[in-house]
Short mmCIF file of C-alpha atoms and ligand atoms in Angstrom, two decimals:
data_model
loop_
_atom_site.label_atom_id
_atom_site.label_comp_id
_atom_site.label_asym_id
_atom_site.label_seq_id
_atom_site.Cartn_x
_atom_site.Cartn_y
_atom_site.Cartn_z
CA UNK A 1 -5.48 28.50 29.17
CA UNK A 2 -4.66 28.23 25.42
CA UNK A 3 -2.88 24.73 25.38
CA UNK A 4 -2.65 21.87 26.93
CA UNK A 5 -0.12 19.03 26.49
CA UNK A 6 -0.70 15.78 27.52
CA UNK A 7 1.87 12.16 27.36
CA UNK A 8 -0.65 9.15 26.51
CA UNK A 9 1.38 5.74 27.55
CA UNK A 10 0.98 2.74 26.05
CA UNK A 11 -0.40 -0.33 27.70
CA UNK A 12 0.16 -3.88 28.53
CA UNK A 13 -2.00 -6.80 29.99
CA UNK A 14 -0.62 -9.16 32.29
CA UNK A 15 -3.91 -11.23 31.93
CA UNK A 16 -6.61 -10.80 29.39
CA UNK A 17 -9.66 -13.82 29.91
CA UNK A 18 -12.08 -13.11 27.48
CA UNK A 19 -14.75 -14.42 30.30
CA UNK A 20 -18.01 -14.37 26.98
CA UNK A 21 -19.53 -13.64 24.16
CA UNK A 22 -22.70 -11.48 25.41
CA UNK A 23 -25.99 -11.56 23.61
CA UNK A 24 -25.63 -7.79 22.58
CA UNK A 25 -22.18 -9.82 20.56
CA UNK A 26 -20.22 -7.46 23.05
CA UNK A 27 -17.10 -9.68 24.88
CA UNK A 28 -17.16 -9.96 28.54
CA UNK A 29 -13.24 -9.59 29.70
CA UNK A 30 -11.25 -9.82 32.74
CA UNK A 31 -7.88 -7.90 31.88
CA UNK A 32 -5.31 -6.79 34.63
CA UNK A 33 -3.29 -3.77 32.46
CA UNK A 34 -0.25 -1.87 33.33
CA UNK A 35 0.17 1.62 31.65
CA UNK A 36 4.31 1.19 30.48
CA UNK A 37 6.46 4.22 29.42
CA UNK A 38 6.08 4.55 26.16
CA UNK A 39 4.53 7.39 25.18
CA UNK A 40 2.40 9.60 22.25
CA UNK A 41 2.17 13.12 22.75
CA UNK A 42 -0.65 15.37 22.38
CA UNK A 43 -1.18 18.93 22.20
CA UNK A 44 -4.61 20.51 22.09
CA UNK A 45 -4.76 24.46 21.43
CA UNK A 46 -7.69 26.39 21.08
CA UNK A 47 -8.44 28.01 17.38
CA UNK A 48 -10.95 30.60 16.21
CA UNK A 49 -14.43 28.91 15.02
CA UNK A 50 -16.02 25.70 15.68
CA UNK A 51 -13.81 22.97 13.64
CA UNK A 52 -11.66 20.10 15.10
CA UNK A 53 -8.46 19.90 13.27
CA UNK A 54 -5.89 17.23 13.55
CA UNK A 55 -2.30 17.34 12.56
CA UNK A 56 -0.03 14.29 13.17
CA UNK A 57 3.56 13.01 11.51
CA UNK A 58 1.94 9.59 12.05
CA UNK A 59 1.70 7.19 8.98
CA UNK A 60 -0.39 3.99 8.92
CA UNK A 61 -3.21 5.81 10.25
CA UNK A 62 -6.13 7.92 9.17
CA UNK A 63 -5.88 11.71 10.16
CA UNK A 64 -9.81 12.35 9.54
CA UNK A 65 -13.02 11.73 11.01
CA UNK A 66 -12.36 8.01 11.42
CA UNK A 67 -9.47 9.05 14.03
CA UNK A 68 -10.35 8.23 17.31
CA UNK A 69 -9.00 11.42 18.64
CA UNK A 70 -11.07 13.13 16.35
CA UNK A 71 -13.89 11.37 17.38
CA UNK A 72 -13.65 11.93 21.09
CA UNK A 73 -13.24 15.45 20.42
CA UNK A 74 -16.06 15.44 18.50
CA UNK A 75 -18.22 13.08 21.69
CA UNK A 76 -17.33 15.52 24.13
CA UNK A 77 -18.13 18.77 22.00
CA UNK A 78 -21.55 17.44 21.46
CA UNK A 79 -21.84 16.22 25.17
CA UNK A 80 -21.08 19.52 26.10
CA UNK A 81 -22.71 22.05 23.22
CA UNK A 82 -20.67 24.77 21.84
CA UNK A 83 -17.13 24.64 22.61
CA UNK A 84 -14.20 26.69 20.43
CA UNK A 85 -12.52 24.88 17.61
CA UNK A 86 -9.61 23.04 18.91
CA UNK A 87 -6.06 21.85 16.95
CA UNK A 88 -4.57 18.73 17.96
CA UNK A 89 -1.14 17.95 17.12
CA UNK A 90 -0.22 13.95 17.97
CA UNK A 91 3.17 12.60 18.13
CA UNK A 92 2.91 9.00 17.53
CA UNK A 93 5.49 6.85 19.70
CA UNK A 94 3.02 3.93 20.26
CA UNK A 95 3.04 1.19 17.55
CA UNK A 96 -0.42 0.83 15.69
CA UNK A 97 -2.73 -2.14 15.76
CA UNK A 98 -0.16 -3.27 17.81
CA UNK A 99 -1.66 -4.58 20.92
CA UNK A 100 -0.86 -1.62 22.82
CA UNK A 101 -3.85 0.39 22.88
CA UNK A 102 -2.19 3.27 21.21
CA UNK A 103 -5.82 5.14 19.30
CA UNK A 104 -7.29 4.31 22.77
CA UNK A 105 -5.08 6.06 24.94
CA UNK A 106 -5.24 9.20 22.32
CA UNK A 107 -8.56 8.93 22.55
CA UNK A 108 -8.64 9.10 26.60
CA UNK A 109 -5.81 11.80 26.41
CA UNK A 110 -7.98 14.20 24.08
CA UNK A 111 -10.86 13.41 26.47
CA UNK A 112 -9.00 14.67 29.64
CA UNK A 113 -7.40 17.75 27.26
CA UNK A 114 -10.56 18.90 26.03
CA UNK A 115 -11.96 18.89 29.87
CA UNK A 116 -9.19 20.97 30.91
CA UNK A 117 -8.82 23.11 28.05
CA UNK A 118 -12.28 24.21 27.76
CA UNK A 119 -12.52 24.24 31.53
CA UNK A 120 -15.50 21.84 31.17
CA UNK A 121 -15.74 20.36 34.54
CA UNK A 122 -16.46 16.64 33.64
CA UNK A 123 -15.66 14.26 36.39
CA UNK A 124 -13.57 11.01 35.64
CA UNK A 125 -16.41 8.93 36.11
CA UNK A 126 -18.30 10.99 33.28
CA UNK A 127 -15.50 10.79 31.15
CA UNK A 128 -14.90 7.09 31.31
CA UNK A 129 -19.02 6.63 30.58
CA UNK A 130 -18.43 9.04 27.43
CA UNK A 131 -15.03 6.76 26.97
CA UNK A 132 -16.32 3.47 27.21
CA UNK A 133 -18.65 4.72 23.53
CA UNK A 134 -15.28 4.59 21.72
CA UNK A 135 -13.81 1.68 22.62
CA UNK A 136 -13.34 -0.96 25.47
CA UNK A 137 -10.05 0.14 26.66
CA UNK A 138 -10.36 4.00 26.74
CA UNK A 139 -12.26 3.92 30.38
CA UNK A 140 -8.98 2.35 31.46
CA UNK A 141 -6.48 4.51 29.52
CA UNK A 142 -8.49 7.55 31.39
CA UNK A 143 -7.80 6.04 34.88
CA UNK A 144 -3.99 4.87 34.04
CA UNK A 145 -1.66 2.51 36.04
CA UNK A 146 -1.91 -0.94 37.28
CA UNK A 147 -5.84 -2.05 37.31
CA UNK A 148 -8.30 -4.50 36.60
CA UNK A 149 -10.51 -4.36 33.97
CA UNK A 150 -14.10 -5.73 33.98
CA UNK A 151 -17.39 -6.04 32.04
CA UNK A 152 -17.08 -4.73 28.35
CA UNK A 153 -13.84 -2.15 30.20
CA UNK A 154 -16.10 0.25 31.80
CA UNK A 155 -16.03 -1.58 35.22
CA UNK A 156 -12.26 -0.82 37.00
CA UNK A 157 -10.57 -1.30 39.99
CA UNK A 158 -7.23 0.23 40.26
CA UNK A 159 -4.76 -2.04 41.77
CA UNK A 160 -1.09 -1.77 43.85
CA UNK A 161 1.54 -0.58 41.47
CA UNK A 162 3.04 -2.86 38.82
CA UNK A 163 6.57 -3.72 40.88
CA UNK A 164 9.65 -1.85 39.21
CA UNK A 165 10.92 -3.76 35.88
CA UNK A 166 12.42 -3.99 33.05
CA UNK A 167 9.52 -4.64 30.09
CA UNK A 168 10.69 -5.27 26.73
CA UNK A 169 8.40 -4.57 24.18
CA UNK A 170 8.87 -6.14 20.28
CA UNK A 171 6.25 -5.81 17.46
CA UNK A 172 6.78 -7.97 14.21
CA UNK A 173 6.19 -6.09 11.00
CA UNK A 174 2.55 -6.84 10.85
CA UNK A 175 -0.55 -5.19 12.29
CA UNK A 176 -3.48 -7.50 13.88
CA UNK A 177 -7.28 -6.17 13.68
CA UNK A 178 -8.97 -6.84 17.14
CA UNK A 179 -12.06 -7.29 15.38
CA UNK A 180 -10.56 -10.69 13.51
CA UNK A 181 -8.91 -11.98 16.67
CA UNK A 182 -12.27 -12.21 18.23
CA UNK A 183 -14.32 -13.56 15.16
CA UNK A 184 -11.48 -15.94 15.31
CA UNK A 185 -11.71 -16.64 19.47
CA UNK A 186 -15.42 -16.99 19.27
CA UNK A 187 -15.24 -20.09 16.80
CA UNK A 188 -12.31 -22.06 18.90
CA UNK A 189 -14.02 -25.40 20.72
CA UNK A 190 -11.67 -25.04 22.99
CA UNK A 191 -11.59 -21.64 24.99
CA UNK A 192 -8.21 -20.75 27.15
CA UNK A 193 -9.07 -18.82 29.90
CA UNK A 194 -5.91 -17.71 32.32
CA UNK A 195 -6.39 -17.37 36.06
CA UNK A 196 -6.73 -13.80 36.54
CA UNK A 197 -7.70 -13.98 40.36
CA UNK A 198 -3.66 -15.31 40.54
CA UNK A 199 -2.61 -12.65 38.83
CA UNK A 200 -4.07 -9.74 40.86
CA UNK A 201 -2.74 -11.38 44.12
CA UNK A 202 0.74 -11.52 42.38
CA UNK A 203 0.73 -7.76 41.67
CA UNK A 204 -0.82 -7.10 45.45
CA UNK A 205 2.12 -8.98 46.40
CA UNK A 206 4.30 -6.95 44.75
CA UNK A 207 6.33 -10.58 43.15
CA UNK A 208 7.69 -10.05 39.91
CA UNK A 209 8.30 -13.75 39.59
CA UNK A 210 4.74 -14.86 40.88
CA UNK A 211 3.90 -12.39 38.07
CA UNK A 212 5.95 -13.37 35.25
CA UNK A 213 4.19 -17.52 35.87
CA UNK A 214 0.66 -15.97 36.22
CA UNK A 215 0.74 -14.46 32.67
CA UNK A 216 -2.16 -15.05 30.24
CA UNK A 217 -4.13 -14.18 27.61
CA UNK A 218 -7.18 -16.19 25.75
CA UNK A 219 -6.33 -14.07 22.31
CA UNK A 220 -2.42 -15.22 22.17
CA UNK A 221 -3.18 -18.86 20.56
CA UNK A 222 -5.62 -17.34 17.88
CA UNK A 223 -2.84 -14.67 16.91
CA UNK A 224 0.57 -17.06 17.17
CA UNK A 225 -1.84 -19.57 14.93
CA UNK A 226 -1.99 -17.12 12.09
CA UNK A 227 1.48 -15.59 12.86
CA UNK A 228 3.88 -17.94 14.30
CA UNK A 229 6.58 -15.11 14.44
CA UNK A 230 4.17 -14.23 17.39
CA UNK A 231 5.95 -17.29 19.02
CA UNK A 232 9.06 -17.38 17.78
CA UNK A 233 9.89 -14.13 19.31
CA UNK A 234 8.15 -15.66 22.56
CA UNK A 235 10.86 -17.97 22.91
CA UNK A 236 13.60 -15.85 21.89
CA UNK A 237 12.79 -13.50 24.78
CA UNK A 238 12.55 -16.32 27.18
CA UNK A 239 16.04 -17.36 26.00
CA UNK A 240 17.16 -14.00 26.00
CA UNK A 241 16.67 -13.87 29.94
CA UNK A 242 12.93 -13.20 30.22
CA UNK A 243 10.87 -14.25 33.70
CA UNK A 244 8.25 -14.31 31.39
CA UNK A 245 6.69 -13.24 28.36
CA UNK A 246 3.32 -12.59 26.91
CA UNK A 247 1.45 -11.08 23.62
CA UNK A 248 -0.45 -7.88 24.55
CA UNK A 249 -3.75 -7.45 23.94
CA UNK A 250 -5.11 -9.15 20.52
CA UNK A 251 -1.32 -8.69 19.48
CA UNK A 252 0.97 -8.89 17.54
CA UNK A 253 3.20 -7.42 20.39
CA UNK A 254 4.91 -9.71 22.49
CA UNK A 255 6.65 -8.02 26.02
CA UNK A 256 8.86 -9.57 28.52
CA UNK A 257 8.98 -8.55 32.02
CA UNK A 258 12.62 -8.82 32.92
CA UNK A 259 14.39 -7.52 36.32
CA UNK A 260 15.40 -3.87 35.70
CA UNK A 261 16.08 -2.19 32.54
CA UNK A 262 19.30 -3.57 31.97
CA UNK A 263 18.55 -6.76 31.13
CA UNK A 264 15.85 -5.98 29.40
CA UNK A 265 17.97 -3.55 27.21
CA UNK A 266 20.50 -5.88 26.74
CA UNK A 267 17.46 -8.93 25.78
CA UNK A 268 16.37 -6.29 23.30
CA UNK A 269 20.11 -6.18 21.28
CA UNK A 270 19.81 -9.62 20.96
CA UNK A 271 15.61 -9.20 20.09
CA UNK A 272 16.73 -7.14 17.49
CA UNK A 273 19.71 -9.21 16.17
CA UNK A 274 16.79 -11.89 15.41
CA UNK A 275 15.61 -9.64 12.80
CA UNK A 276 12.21 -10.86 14.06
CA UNK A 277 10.82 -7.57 15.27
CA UNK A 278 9.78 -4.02 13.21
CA UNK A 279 9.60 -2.03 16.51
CA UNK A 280 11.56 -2.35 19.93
CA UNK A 281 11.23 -0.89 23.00
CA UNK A 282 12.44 -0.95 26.58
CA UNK A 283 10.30 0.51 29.20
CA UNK A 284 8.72 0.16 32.89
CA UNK A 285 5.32 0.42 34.52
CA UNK A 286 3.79 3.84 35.21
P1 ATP B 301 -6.05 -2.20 21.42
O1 ATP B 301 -4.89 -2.73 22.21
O2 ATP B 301 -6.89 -1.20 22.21
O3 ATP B 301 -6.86 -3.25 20.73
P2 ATP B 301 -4.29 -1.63 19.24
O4 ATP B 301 -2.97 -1.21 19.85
O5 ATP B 301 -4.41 -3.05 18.81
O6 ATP B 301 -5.44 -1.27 20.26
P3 ATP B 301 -4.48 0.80 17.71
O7 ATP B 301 -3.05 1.24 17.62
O8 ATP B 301 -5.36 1.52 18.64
O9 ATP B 301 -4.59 -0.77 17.98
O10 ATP B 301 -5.04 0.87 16.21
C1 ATP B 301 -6.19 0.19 15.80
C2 ATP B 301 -6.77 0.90 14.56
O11 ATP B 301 -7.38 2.11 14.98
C3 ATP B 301 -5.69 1.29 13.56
O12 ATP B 301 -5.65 0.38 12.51
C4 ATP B 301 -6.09 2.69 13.10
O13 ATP B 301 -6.53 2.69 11.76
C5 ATP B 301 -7.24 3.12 14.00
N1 ATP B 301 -6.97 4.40 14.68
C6 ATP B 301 -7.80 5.43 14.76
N2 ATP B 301 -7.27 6.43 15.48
C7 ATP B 301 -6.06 6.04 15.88
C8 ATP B 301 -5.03 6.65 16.64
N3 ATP B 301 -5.15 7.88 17.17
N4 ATP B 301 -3.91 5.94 16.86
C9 ATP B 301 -3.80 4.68 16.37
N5 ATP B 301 -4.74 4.08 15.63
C10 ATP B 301 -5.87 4.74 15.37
#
């Protein structure tokens, strides 16, 4: 085999509780994620000689050693010795610093590439350890779909399918470093931690609705504080029809789970009428 393509989605959390601060400074979180349809797209060829080379129409982000696909290629080329030189071509589709987990599902996506294209024979498990070195989500964006998300993201437990939805996804024209948001958390008196244990019994039950009241996140009230559009599209979404709605992650995205598609097309004219949001997107769970 001489390429391999692969579609990274994007993700979402239903509930983030950010359960500590360890004493290695590491956070201790309880997540439940969804993987949504919204996609990059990766292809990894092999190339004559040893060098990793990245090629991307992506702006906003760097295309060199600080990528994270670059660095997972690199992780798993020294994990494994000599392997060929590999090109990676990335079509970005994700929104960055967004919320979304775009550079980690990349980086989980060139992981499971470089496996099959070199033939290497890694299991998931050993992929997900060699994940969990780049960042806390990438164990989860190698395992996909509806789970829970433990420990510092290297303990998982998949979970029943997201229920079919409508998910409307809206990113204000800022970006939001993770690393703040939790500098920022860690000083708050007054810690909000959502009830995660409801949430997974509201996605084993399949209930949209039970779903849509469960959602939480400790992050959201650090991020809306220093960007209020944060809640301002919050409340148009709920107005706009929305069983619910929720920032992603350490934000700025804000989604809202709606019925089917429809509505949640139809929430996102009126989303974009706002002029609130740089990025819009309709999508459901994969
Ligand atoms: P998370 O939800 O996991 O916290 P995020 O959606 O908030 O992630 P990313 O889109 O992953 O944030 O971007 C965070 C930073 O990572 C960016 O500012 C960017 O400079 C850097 N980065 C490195 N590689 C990538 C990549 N392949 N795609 C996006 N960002 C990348």
């Amino acid at each position: 085999m001489d390429t391999v393509s692969y579609k990274a989605p994007a993700k979402i959390n239903l509930a983030l509780n950010v359960v500590r601060k360890r004493a290695d400074n590491y956070h201790e979180v309880r997540m439940v994620m969804v993987s949504i349809g919204l996609y990059d797209e990766l292809t990894l060829s092999r190339i004559k000689g040893s060098d990793i080379v990245l090629e991307s129409d992506a702006l906003g982000i760097p295309l060199n050693e600080d990528n994270l696909i670059y660095k997972a290629a690199a992780l798993i080329k020294n994990k494994c010795g000599t392997i060929e030189g590999v090109k990676i071509t990335l079509k970005k589709n994700i929104p960055v610093a967004a919320g979304l987990a775009g550079g980690s599902t990349d980086a989980a996506a060139t992981l499971k590439g470089m496996n099959e294209l070199f033939d290497l024979g890694l299991s998931q498990k050993e992929l997900r350890d060699l994940g969990v070195k780049l960042g806390a989500d990438v164990p989860y964006c190698i395992m996909g779909g509806t789970a829970l998300s433990e420990g510092i993201g290297e303990v998982l437990t998949p979970l029943k399918k997201m229920p079919e939805c409508g998910i409307l996804i809206a990113k204000p024209g800022i970006g939001v470093s993770t690393g703040y948001v939790y500098n920022a958390y860690d000083s708050l008196e007054e810690k909000y931690h959502p009830d995660v244990d409801a949430m997974i019994k509201a996605v084993e039950n399949g209930d949209i609705n039970l779903i849509a009241d469960n959602l939480g996140n400790s992050l959201e009230g650090v991020t809306v504080k220093e960007h209020p559009v944060i809640g301002s599209i919050k409340e148009e979404m709920l107005k706009a029809g929305a069983l619910g709605s929720l920032m992603s992650g350490s934000g700025p995205t804000v989604f809202g789970l709606f019925n089917d598609r429809e509505e949640a097309q139809y929430a996102a004219g009126i989303i974009k009428d706002t002029g609130l949001a740089k990025d819009i997107a309709v999508a459901g769970p994969v």
